[in-house]
Every structure is written in C-alpha cells, then in structure tokens.
mmCIF file of C-alpha atoms in Angstrom:
data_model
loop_
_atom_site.group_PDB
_atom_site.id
_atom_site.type_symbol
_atom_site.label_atom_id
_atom_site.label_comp_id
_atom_site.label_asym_id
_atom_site.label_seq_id
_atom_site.Cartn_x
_atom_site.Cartn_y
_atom_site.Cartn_z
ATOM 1 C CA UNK A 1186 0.000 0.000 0.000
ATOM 2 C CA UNK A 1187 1.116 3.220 -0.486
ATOM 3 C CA UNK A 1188 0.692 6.222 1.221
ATOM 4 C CA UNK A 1189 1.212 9.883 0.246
ATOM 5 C CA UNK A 1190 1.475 13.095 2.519
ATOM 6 C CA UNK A 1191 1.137 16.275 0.631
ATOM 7 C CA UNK A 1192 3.071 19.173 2.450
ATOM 8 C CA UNK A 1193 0.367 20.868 3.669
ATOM 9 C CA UNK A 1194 0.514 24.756 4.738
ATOM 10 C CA UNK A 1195 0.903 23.481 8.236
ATOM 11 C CA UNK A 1196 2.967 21.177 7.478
ATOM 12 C CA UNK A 1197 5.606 23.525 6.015
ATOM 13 C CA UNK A 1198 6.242 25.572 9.083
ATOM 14 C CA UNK A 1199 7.264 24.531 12.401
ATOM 15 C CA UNK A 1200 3.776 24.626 14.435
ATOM 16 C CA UNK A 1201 1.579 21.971 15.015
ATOM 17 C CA UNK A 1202 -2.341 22.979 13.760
ATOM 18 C CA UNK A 1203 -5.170 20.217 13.687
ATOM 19 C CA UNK A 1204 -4.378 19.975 10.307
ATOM 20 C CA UNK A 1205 -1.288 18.249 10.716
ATOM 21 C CA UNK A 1206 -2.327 16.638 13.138
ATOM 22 C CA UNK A 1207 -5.743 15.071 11.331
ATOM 23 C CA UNK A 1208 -3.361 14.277 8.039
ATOM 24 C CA UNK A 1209 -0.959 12.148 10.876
ATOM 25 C CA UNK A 1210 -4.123 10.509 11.961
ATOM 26 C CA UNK A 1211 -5.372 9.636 8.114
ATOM 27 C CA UNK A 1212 -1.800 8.405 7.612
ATOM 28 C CA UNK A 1213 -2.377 6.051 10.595
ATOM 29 C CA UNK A 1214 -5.704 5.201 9.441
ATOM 30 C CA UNK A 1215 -4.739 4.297 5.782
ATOM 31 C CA UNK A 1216 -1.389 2.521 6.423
ATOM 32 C CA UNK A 1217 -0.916 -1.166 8.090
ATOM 33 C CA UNK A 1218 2.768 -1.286 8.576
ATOM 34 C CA UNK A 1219 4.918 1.573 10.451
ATOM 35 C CA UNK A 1220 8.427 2.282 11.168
ATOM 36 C CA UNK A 1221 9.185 4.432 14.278
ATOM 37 C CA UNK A 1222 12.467 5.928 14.653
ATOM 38 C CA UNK A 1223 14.159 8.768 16.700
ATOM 39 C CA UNK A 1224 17.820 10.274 17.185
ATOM 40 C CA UNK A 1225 20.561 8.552 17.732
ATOM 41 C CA UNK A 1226 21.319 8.368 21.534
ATOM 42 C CA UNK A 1227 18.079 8.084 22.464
ATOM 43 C CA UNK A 1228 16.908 9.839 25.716
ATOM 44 C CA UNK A 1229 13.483 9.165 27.718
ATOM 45 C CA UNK A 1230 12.140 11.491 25.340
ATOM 46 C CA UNK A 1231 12.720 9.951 22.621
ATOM 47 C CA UNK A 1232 12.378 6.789 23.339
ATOM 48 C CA UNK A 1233 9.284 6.906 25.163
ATOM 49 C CA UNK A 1234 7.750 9.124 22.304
ATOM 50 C CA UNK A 1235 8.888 5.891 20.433
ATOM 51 C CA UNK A 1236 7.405 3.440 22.540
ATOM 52 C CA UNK A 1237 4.140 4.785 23.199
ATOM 53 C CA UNK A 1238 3.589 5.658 19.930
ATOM 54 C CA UNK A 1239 4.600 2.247 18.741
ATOM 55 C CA UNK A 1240 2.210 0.558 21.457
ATOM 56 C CA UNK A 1241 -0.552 2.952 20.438
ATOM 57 C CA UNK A 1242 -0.270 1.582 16.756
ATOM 58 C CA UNK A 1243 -0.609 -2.421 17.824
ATOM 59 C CA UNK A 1244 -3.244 -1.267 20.075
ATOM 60 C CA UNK A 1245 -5.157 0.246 16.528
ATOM 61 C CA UNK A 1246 -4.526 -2.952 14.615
ATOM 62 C CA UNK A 1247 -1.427 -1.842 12.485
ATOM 63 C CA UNK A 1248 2.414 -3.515 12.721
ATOM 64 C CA UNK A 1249 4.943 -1.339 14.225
ATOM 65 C CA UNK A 1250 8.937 -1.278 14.498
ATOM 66 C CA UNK A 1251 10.488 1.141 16.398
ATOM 67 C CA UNK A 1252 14.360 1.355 15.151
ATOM 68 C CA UNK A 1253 17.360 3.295 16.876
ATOM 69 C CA UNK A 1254 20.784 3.206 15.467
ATOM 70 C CA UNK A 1255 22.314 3.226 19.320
ATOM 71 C CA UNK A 1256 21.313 0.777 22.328
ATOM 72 C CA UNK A 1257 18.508 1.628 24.353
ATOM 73 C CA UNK A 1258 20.607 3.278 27.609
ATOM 74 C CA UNK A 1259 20.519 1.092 30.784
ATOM 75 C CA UNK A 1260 18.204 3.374 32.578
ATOM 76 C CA UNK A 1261 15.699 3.178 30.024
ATOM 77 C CA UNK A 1262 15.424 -0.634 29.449
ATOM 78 C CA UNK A 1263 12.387 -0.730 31.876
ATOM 79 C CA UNK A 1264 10.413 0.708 29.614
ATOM 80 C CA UNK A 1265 7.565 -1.197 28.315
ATOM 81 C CA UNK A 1266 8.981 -2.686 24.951
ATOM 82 C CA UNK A 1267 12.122 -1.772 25.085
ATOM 83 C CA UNK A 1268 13.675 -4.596 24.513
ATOM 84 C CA UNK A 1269 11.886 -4.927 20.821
ATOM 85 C CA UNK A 1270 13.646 -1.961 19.879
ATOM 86 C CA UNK A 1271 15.775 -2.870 17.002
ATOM 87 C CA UNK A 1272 18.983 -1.374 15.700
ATOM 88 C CA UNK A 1273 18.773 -3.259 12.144
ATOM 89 C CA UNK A 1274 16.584 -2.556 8.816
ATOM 90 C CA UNK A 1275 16.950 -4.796 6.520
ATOM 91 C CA UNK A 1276 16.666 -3.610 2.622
ATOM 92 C CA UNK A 1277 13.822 -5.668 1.730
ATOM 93 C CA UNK A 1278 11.390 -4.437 4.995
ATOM 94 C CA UNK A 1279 8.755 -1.987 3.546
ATOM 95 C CA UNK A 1280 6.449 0.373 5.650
ATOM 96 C CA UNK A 1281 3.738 2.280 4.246
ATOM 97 C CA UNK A 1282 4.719 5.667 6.665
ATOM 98 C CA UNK A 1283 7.832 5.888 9.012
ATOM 99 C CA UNK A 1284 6.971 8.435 11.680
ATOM 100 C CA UNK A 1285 9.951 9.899 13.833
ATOM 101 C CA UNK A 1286 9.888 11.223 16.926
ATOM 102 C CA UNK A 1287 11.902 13.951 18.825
ATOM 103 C CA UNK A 1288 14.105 15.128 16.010
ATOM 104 C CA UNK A 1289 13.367 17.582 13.001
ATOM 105 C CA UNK A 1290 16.845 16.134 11.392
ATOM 106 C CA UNK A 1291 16.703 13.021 9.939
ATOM 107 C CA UNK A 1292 20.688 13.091 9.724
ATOM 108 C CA UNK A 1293 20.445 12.814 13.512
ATOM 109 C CA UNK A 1294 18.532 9.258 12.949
ATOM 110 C CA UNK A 1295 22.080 7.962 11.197
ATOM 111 C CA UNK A 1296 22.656 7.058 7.709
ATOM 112 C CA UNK A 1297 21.159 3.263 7.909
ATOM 113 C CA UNK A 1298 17.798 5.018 7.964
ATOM 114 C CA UNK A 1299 18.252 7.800 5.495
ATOM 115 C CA UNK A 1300 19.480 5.490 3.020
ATOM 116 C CA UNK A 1301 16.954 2.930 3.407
ATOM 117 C CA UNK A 1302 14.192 2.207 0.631
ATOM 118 C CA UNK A 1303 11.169 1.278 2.064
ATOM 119 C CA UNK A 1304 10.679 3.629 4.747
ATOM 120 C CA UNK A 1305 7.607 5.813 2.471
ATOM 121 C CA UNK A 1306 6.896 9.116 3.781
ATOM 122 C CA UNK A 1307 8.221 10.646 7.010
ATOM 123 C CA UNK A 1308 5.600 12.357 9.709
ATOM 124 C CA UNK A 1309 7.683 14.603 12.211
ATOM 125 C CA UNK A 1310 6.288 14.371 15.509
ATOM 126 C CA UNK A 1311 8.576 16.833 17.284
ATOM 127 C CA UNK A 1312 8.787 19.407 19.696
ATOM 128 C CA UNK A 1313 11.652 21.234 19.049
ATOM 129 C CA UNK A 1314 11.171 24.586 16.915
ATOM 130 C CA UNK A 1315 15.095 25.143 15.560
ATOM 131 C CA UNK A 1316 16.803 23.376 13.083
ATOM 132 C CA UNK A 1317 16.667 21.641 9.948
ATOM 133 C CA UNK A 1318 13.024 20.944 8.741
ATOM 134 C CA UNK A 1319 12.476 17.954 7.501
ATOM 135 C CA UNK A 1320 9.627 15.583 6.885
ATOM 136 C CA UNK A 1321 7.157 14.831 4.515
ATOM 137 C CA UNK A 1322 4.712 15.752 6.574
ATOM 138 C CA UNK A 1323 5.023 17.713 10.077
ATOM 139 C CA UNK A 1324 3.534 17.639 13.343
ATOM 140 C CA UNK A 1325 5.311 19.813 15.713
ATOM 141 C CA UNK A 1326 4.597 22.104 18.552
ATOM 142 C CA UNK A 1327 8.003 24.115 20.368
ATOM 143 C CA UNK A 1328 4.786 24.502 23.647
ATOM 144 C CA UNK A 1329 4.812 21.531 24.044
ATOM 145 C CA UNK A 1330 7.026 20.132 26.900
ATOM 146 C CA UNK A 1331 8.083 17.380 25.586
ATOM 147 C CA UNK A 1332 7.484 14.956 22.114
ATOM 148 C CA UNK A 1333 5.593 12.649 24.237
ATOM 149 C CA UNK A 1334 3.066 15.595 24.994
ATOM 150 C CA UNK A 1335 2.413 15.781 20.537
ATOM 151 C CA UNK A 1336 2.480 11.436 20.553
ATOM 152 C CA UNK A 1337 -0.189 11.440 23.248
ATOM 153 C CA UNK A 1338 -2.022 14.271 21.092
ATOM 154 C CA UNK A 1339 -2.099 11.880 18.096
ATOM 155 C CA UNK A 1340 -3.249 9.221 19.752
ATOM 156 C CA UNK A 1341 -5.876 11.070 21.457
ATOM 157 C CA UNK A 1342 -6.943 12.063 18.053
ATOM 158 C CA UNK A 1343 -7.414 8.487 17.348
ATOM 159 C CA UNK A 1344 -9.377 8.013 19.936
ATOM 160 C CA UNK A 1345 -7.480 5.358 21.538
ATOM 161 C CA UNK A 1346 -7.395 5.057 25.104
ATOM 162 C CA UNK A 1347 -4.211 5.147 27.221
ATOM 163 C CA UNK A 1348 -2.878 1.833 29.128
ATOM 164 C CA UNK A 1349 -0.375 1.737 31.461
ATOM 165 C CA UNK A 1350 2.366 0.757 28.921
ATOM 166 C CA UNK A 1351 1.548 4.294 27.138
ATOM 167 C CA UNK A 1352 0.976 6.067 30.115
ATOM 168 C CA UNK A 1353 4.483 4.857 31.705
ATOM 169 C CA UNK A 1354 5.951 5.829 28.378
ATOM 170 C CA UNK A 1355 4.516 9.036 27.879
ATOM 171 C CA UNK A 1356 4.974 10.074 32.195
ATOM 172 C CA UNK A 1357 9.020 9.460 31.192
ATOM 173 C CA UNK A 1358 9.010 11.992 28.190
ATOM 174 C CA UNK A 1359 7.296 14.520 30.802
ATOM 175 C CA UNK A 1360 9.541 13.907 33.556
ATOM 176 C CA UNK A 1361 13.177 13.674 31.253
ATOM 177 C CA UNK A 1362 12.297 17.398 29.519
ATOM 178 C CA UNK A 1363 10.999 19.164 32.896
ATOM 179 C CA UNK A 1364 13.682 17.957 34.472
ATOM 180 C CA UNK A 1365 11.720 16.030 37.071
ATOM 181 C CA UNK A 1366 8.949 18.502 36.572
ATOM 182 C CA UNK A 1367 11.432 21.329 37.999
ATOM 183 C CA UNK A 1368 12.354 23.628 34.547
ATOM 184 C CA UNK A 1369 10.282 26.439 33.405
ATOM 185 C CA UNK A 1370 7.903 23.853 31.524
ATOM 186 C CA UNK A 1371 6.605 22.683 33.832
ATOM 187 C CA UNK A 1372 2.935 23.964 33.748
ATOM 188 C CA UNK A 1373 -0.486 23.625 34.576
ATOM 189 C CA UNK A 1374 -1.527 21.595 31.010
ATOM 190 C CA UNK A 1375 2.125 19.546 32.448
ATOM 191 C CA UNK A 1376 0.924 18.724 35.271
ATOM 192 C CA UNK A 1377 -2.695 18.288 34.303
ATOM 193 C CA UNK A 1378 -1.419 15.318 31.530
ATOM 194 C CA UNK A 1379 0.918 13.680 34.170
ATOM 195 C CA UNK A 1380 -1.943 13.502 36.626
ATOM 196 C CA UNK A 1381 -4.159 11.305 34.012
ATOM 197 C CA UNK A 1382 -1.022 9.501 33.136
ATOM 198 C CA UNK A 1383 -0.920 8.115 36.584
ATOM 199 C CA UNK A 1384 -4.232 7.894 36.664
ATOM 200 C CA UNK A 1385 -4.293 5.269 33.476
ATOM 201 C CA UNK A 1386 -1.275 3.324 35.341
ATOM 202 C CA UNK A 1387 2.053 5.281 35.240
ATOM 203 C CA UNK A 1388 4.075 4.564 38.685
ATOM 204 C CA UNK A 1389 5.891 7.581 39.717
ATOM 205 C CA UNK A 1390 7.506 6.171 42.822
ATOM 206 C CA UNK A 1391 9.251 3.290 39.699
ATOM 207 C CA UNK A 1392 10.189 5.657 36.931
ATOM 208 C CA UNK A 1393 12.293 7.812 39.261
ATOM 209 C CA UNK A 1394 13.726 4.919 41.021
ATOM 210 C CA UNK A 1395 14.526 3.238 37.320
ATOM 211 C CA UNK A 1396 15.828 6.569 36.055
ATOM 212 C CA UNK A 1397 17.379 7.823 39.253
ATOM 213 C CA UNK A 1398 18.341 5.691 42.206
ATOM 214 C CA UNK A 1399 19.956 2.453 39.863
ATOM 215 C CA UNK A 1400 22.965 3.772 38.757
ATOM 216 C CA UNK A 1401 26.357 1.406 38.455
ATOM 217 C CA UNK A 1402 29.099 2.232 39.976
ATOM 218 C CA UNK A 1403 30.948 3.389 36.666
ATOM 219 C CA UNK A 1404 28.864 6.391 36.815
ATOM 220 C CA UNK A 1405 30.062 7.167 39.690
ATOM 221 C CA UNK A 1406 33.700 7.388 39.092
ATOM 222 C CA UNK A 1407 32.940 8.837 35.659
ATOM 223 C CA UNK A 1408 31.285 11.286 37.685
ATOM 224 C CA UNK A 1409 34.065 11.780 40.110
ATOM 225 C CA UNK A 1410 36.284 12.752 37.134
ATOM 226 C CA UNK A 1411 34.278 14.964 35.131
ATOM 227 C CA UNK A 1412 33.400 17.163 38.028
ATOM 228 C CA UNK A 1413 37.209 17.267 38.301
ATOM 229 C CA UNK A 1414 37.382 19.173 34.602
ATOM 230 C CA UNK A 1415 34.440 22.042 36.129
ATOM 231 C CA UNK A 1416 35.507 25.328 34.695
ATOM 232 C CA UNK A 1417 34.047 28.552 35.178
ATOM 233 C CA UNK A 1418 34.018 31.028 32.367
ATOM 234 C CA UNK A 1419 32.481 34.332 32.471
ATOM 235 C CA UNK A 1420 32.888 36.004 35.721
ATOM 236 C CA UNK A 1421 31.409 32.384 36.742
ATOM 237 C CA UNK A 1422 27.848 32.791 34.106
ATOM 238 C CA UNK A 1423 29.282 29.700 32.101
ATOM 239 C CA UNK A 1424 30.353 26.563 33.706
ATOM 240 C CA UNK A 1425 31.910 23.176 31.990
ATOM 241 C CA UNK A 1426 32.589 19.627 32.376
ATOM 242 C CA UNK A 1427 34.044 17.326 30.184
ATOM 243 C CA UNK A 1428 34.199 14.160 29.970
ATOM 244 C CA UNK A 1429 36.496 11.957 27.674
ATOM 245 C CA UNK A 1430 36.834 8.847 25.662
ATOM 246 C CA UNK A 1431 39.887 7.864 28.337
ATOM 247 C CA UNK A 1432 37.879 8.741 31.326
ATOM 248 C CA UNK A 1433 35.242 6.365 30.335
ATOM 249 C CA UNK A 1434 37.358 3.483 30.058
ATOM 250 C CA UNK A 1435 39.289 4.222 32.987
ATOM 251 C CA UNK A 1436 35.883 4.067 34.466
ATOM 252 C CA UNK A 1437 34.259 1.682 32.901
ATOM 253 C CA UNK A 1438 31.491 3.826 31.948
ATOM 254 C CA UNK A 1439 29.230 4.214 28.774
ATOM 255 C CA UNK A 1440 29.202 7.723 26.706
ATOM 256 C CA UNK A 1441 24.994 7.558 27.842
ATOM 257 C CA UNK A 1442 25.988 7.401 31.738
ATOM 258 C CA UNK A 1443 26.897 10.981 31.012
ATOM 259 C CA UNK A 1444 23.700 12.171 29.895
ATOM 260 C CA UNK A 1445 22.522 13.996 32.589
ATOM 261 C CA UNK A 1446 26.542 15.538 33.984
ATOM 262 C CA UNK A 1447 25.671 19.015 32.427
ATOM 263 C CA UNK A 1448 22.905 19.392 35.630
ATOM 264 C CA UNK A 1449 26.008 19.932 37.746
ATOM 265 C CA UNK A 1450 27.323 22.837 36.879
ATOM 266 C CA UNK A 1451 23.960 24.478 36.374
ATOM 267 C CA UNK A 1452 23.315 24.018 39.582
ATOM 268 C CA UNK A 1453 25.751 26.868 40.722
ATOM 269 C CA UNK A 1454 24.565 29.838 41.554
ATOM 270 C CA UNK A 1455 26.173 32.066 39.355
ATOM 271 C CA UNK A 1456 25.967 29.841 36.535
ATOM 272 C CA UNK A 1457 23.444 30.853 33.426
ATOM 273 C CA UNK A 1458 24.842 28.842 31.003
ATOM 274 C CA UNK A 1459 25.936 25.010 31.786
ATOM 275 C CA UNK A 1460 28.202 23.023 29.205
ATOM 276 C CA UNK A 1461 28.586 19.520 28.751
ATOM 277 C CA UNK A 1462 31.704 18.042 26.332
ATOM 278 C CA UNK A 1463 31.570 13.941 26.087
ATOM 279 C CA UNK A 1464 34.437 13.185 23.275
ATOM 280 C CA UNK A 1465 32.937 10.632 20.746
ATOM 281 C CA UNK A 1466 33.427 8.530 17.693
ATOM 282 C CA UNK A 1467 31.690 11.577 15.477
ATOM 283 C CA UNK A 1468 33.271 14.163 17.223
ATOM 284 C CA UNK A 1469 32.751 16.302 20.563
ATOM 285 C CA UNK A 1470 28.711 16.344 21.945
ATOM 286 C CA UNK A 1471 28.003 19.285 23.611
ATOM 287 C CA UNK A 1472 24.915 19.889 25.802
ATOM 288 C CA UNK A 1473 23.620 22.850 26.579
ATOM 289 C CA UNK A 1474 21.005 24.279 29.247
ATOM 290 C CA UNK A 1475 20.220 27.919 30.805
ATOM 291 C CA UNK A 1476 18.717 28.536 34.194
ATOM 292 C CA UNK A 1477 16.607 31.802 33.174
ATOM 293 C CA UNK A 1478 17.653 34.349 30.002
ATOM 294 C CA UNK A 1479 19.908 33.070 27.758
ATOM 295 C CA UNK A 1480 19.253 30.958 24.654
ATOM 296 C CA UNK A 1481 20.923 27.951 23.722
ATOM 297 C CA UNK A 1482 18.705 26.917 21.182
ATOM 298 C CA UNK A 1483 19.713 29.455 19.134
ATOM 299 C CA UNK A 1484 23.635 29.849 20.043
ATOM 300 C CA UNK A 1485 23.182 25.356 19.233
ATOM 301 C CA UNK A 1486 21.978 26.614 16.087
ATOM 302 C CA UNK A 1487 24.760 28.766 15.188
ATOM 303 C CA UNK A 1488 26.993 25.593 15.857
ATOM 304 C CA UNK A 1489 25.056 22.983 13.423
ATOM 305 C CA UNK A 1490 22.649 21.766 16.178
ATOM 306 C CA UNK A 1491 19.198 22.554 17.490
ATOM 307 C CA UNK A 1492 17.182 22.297 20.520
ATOM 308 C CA UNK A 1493 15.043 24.359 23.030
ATOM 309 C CA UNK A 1494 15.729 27.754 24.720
ATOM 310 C CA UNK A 1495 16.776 26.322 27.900
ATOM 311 C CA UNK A 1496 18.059 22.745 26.200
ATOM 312 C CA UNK A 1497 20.394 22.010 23.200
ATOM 313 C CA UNK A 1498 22.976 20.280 21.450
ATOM 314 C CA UNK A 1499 25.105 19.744 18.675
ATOM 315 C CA UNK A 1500 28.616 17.863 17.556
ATOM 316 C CA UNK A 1501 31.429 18.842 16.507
ATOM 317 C CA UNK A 1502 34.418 17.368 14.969
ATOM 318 C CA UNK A 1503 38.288 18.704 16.014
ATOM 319 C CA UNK A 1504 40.990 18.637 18.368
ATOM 320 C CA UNK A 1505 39.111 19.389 21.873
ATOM 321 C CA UNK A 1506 40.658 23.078 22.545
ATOM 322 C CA UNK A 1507 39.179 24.154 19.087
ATOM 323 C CA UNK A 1508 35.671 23.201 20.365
ATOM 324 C CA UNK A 1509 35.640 24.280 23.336
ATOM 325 C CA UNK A 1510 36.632 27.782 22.176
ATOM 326 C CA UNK A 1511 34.541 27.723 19.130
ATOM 327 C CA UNK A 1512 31.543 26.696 21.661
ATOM 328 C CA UNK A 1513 32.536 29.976 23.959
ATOM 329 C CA UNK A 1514 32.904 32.457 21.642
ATOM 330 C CA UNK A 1515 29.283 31.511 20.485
ATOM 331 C CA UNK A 1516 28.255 31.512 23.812
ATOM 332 C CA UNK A 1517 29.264 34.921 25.111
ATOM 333 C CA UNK A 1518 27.763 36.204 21.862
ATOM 334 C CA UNK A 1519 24.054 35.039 22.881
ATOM 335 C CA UNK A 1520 25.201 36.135 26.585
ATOM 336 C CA UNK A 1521 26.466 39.647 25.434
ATOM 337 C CA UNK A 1522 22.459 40.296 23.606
ATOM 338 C CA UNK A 1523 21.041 40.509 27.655
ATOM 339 C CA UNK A 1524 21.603 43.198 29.932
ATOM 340 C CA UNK A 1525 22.328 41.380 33.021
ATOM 341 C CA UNK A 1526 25.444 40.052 31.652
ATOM 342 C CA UNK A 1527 27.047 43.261 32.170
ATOM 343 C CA UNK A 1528 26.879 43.024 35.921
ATOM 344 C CA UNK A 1529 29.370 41.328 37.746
ATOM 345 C CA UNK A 1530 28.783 37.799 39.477
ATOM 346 C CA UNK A 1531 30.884 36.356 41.765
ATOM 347 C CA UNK A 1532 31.951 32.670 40.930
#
C-alpha cells in the first residue's frame, strides 16, 4: 500500500495545527505497517515518544517497528517494549509511513535510515522549533514540553485510550524534559497530563527509582572525574565539564551514563549557562542548558545543532581546545544580547 502526505501549509512551518495533526491521523488510518524511529542516543524522550507511539499503533490494529541506530541506555530498558527496539533494517522491509519522533533532522537518525528504501513518507512528531526541517509531513509544537506531549495528542486524536504501557511511556518523556517537573515547563496543562497519566497506570515512585536511584558504579567514578574538569568562564555565568573517551574506560562507563553531567554545573549559583563536552566517535557532543535568560537553542543553532531555549545540542568534529573555544565564543555572543550580563557575578 502506499501512502502519500502532501506538504500541507501546516505542514511547512514549524507549528503543530489540527491539520497536521488530522493528516498524521489519516496516515495512521490508511497505512498497516509503520516504522518508528528517533535520534541517535536516544533519551526518555525519545524513546518513550517511540514506545508509546509504537504501542498505540498495535493497540489500533497496524504492525509497528520502532528502530534506533544506538542501544537503548541502561536506565531506560524498563520501559515497556524496550527490549523490541531494534537497531537493524533490513533492505527488503517496507512500511507504508515511518513516523519519527523527537528530532526535526533526519541526519540525527544515522545514515542506515536515510538510506533505506522502504521507509515511504516521514511524519515529524517533534517538539523542538530550531533546526533543519524535515519531513514529509510535520507535526510539531516548540509549547509543548516534551514529544511525548504531541504522541499522546495523536493518539488522542485516534481516539485510543491510554494503558499503562503508554501512560508509563509518555509520564518518562514529561519527567526527562521538565527535568523532574522542575524547569520552566513545567505547567499547569504539564501537570494536568501527568496527573491522568498516573491515573491510566504510570508509577511515579518506579520511573524515578529506574531513572534515578539504579545507577552502576561506573557512573560514579565517571562522575568523580568529570566534576574534576568544572571550569568557570564568564565572571562564573558559564560553567563546563568534560568528559572523555579515556575517562570512560578508565571508568568503565558508557558515553549515555553521562547524559545527565551538564545538571552539575547548572546548579551553581552564578551559573546561566551550563556546558557539557563527552568526546565521541563523530566528534565532541556538547549539551547545553540555561537557568533563566539566555538561549541555547539558538547559540546550538549557530553551531550545526538545534534544541530548546533552555536545552540544546550539537557535535562537533576537532581537536578538543578548538571546540571548546569555538563553543565559547558563540556563547558569550548570545550572553552579550542581555543586559544582566554586564553586571558582575561572583563565581
């Protein structure tokens, strides 16, 4: 079967309408076999945009295979369905629509999936409202608080109901981009949707004990050492850890045991902007987040990535020192547009 989505006005821009979100639906309605994808190192976000979305489909009848290029991290693998996720599509697997979730840049999805045949069109189901644009068709709303918030939208739209598998999924998406329901969006409608969520079956007291309280000991010591590389930049307003491809052997560590690191040095008081550098195979990641003024979305923009105004990313290639000055320079630019910044902080 196959399956067209015309670019619709909506669909062209970067905000969701019920237009795009009733041509999603029709997709869903039309199609019987789906691909789900999302960004390479997947966070609950993603993956539990994936997830739910993916149990949502088998719930209305249709076949669905929700593909990642990376493992699903440790923390995550408690997640209904996780273990299904597959890192393989093989040439000869067709799917009438391939929907991907969290990410606006199919590069970020790796090049298995771009250069696969049989993935028809793409639906965007995103919440982020920088970077590239792509999609056959998109569904996206930079309100929202997290992708899970647009999946459980969708799926509303279909008019299916929400079982605990979906509702665990979808609570996960809420708490990983609040930041345990403590960052700026965090809001009434927030609140409202995680209330239901536990309501159809979502455990609180288990997700933060799965995300938070289980960590191995590698963390740990990976920990230990990147708080060792803290800088402070900026009269103090930018702070950085870093954490290498030699620190996490010596620890013992996986580059996803990082993920959350870049909380630390956001958590100091003079601190606007906090900066995360994890050396990889493709280059340096660098995380982003701001506590109340500053924009990273749109100095991770500048530097080839994307993300929110208070969270962001990107990756660059190059010697480390390059980066990291490359990353500052950027970064005191966004800094330098806000009249605080002229005052002095102490570190």
């Amino acid at each position: 079967m196959t399956i067209r989505a015309k670019k619709s006005r909506a669909s062209r821009g970067s905000f969701q309408s019920s237009e795009s979100l009733s041509a999603a639906a029709r997709i869903i309605r039309k199609g019987r076999r789906f691909l789900v994808a999302t960004h390479r190192n997947p966070d609950g976000d993603a993956l539990g945009s994936a997830l739910a979305l993916a149990a949502g489909l088998r719930k209305f009848g249709k076949t669905a295979k929700v593909y990642d290029a990376d493992p699903v991290p440790g923390p995550l693998r408690f997640l209904p369905g996780s273990s299904k996720v597959s890192r393989t599509l093989g040439n000869k697997e067709m799917f009438d629509a391939t929907f991907v979730v969290d990410c606006s840049n199919l590069i970020r999805v790796g090049e298995v999936f771009l250069s696969h045949p049989g993935k028809g069109p793409t639906v965007i189901l995103d919440h982020h409202a920088r970077g590239a644009r792509d999609g056959d068709l998109r569904v996206v709303d930079p309100n929202a608080a997290s992708s899970g918030v647009v999946v459980h939208r969708l799926l509303r739209r279909l008019g299916l109901e929400i079982d605990r598998a979906i509702a665990t999924s979808l609570y996960v998406t809420l708490v990983t981009d609040t930041g345990n329901f403590r960052y700026a969006n965090t809001d009434a409608g927030v609140l409202s949707l995680a209330s239901a969520l536990v309501r159809a079956g979502a455990n609180p007291d288990a997700v933060s004990r799965a995300l938070n309280d289980m960590a191995a000991r590698g963390r740990l010591d990976l920990l230990k050492r990147a708080l060792g590389t803290l800088e402070l930049f900026d009269g103090g307003r930018i702070g950085c850890v870093t954490v290498t491809r030699a620190m996490l052997r010596r620890s013992g560590a996986r580059i996803e045991m990082a993920d959350d690191f870049v909380d630390y040095p956001r958590t100091l008081a003079s601190v606007e902007i906090a900066v995360l550098f994890r050396e990889s195979k493709e280059g340096w990641r660098v995380s982003l987040r701001s506590k109340t003024y500053a924009d990273v979305g749109a100095a991770a923009v500048r530097l080839g990535g994307g993300g929110h105004r208070r969270a962001a990313g990107f990756t660059l290639p190059g010697a480390f020192p390059a980066v990291k000055r490359r990353t500052l320079t950027v970064l005191r630019r966004e800094l330098s547009k806000y009249p605080v910044y002229k005052r002095k902080t102490a570190c």
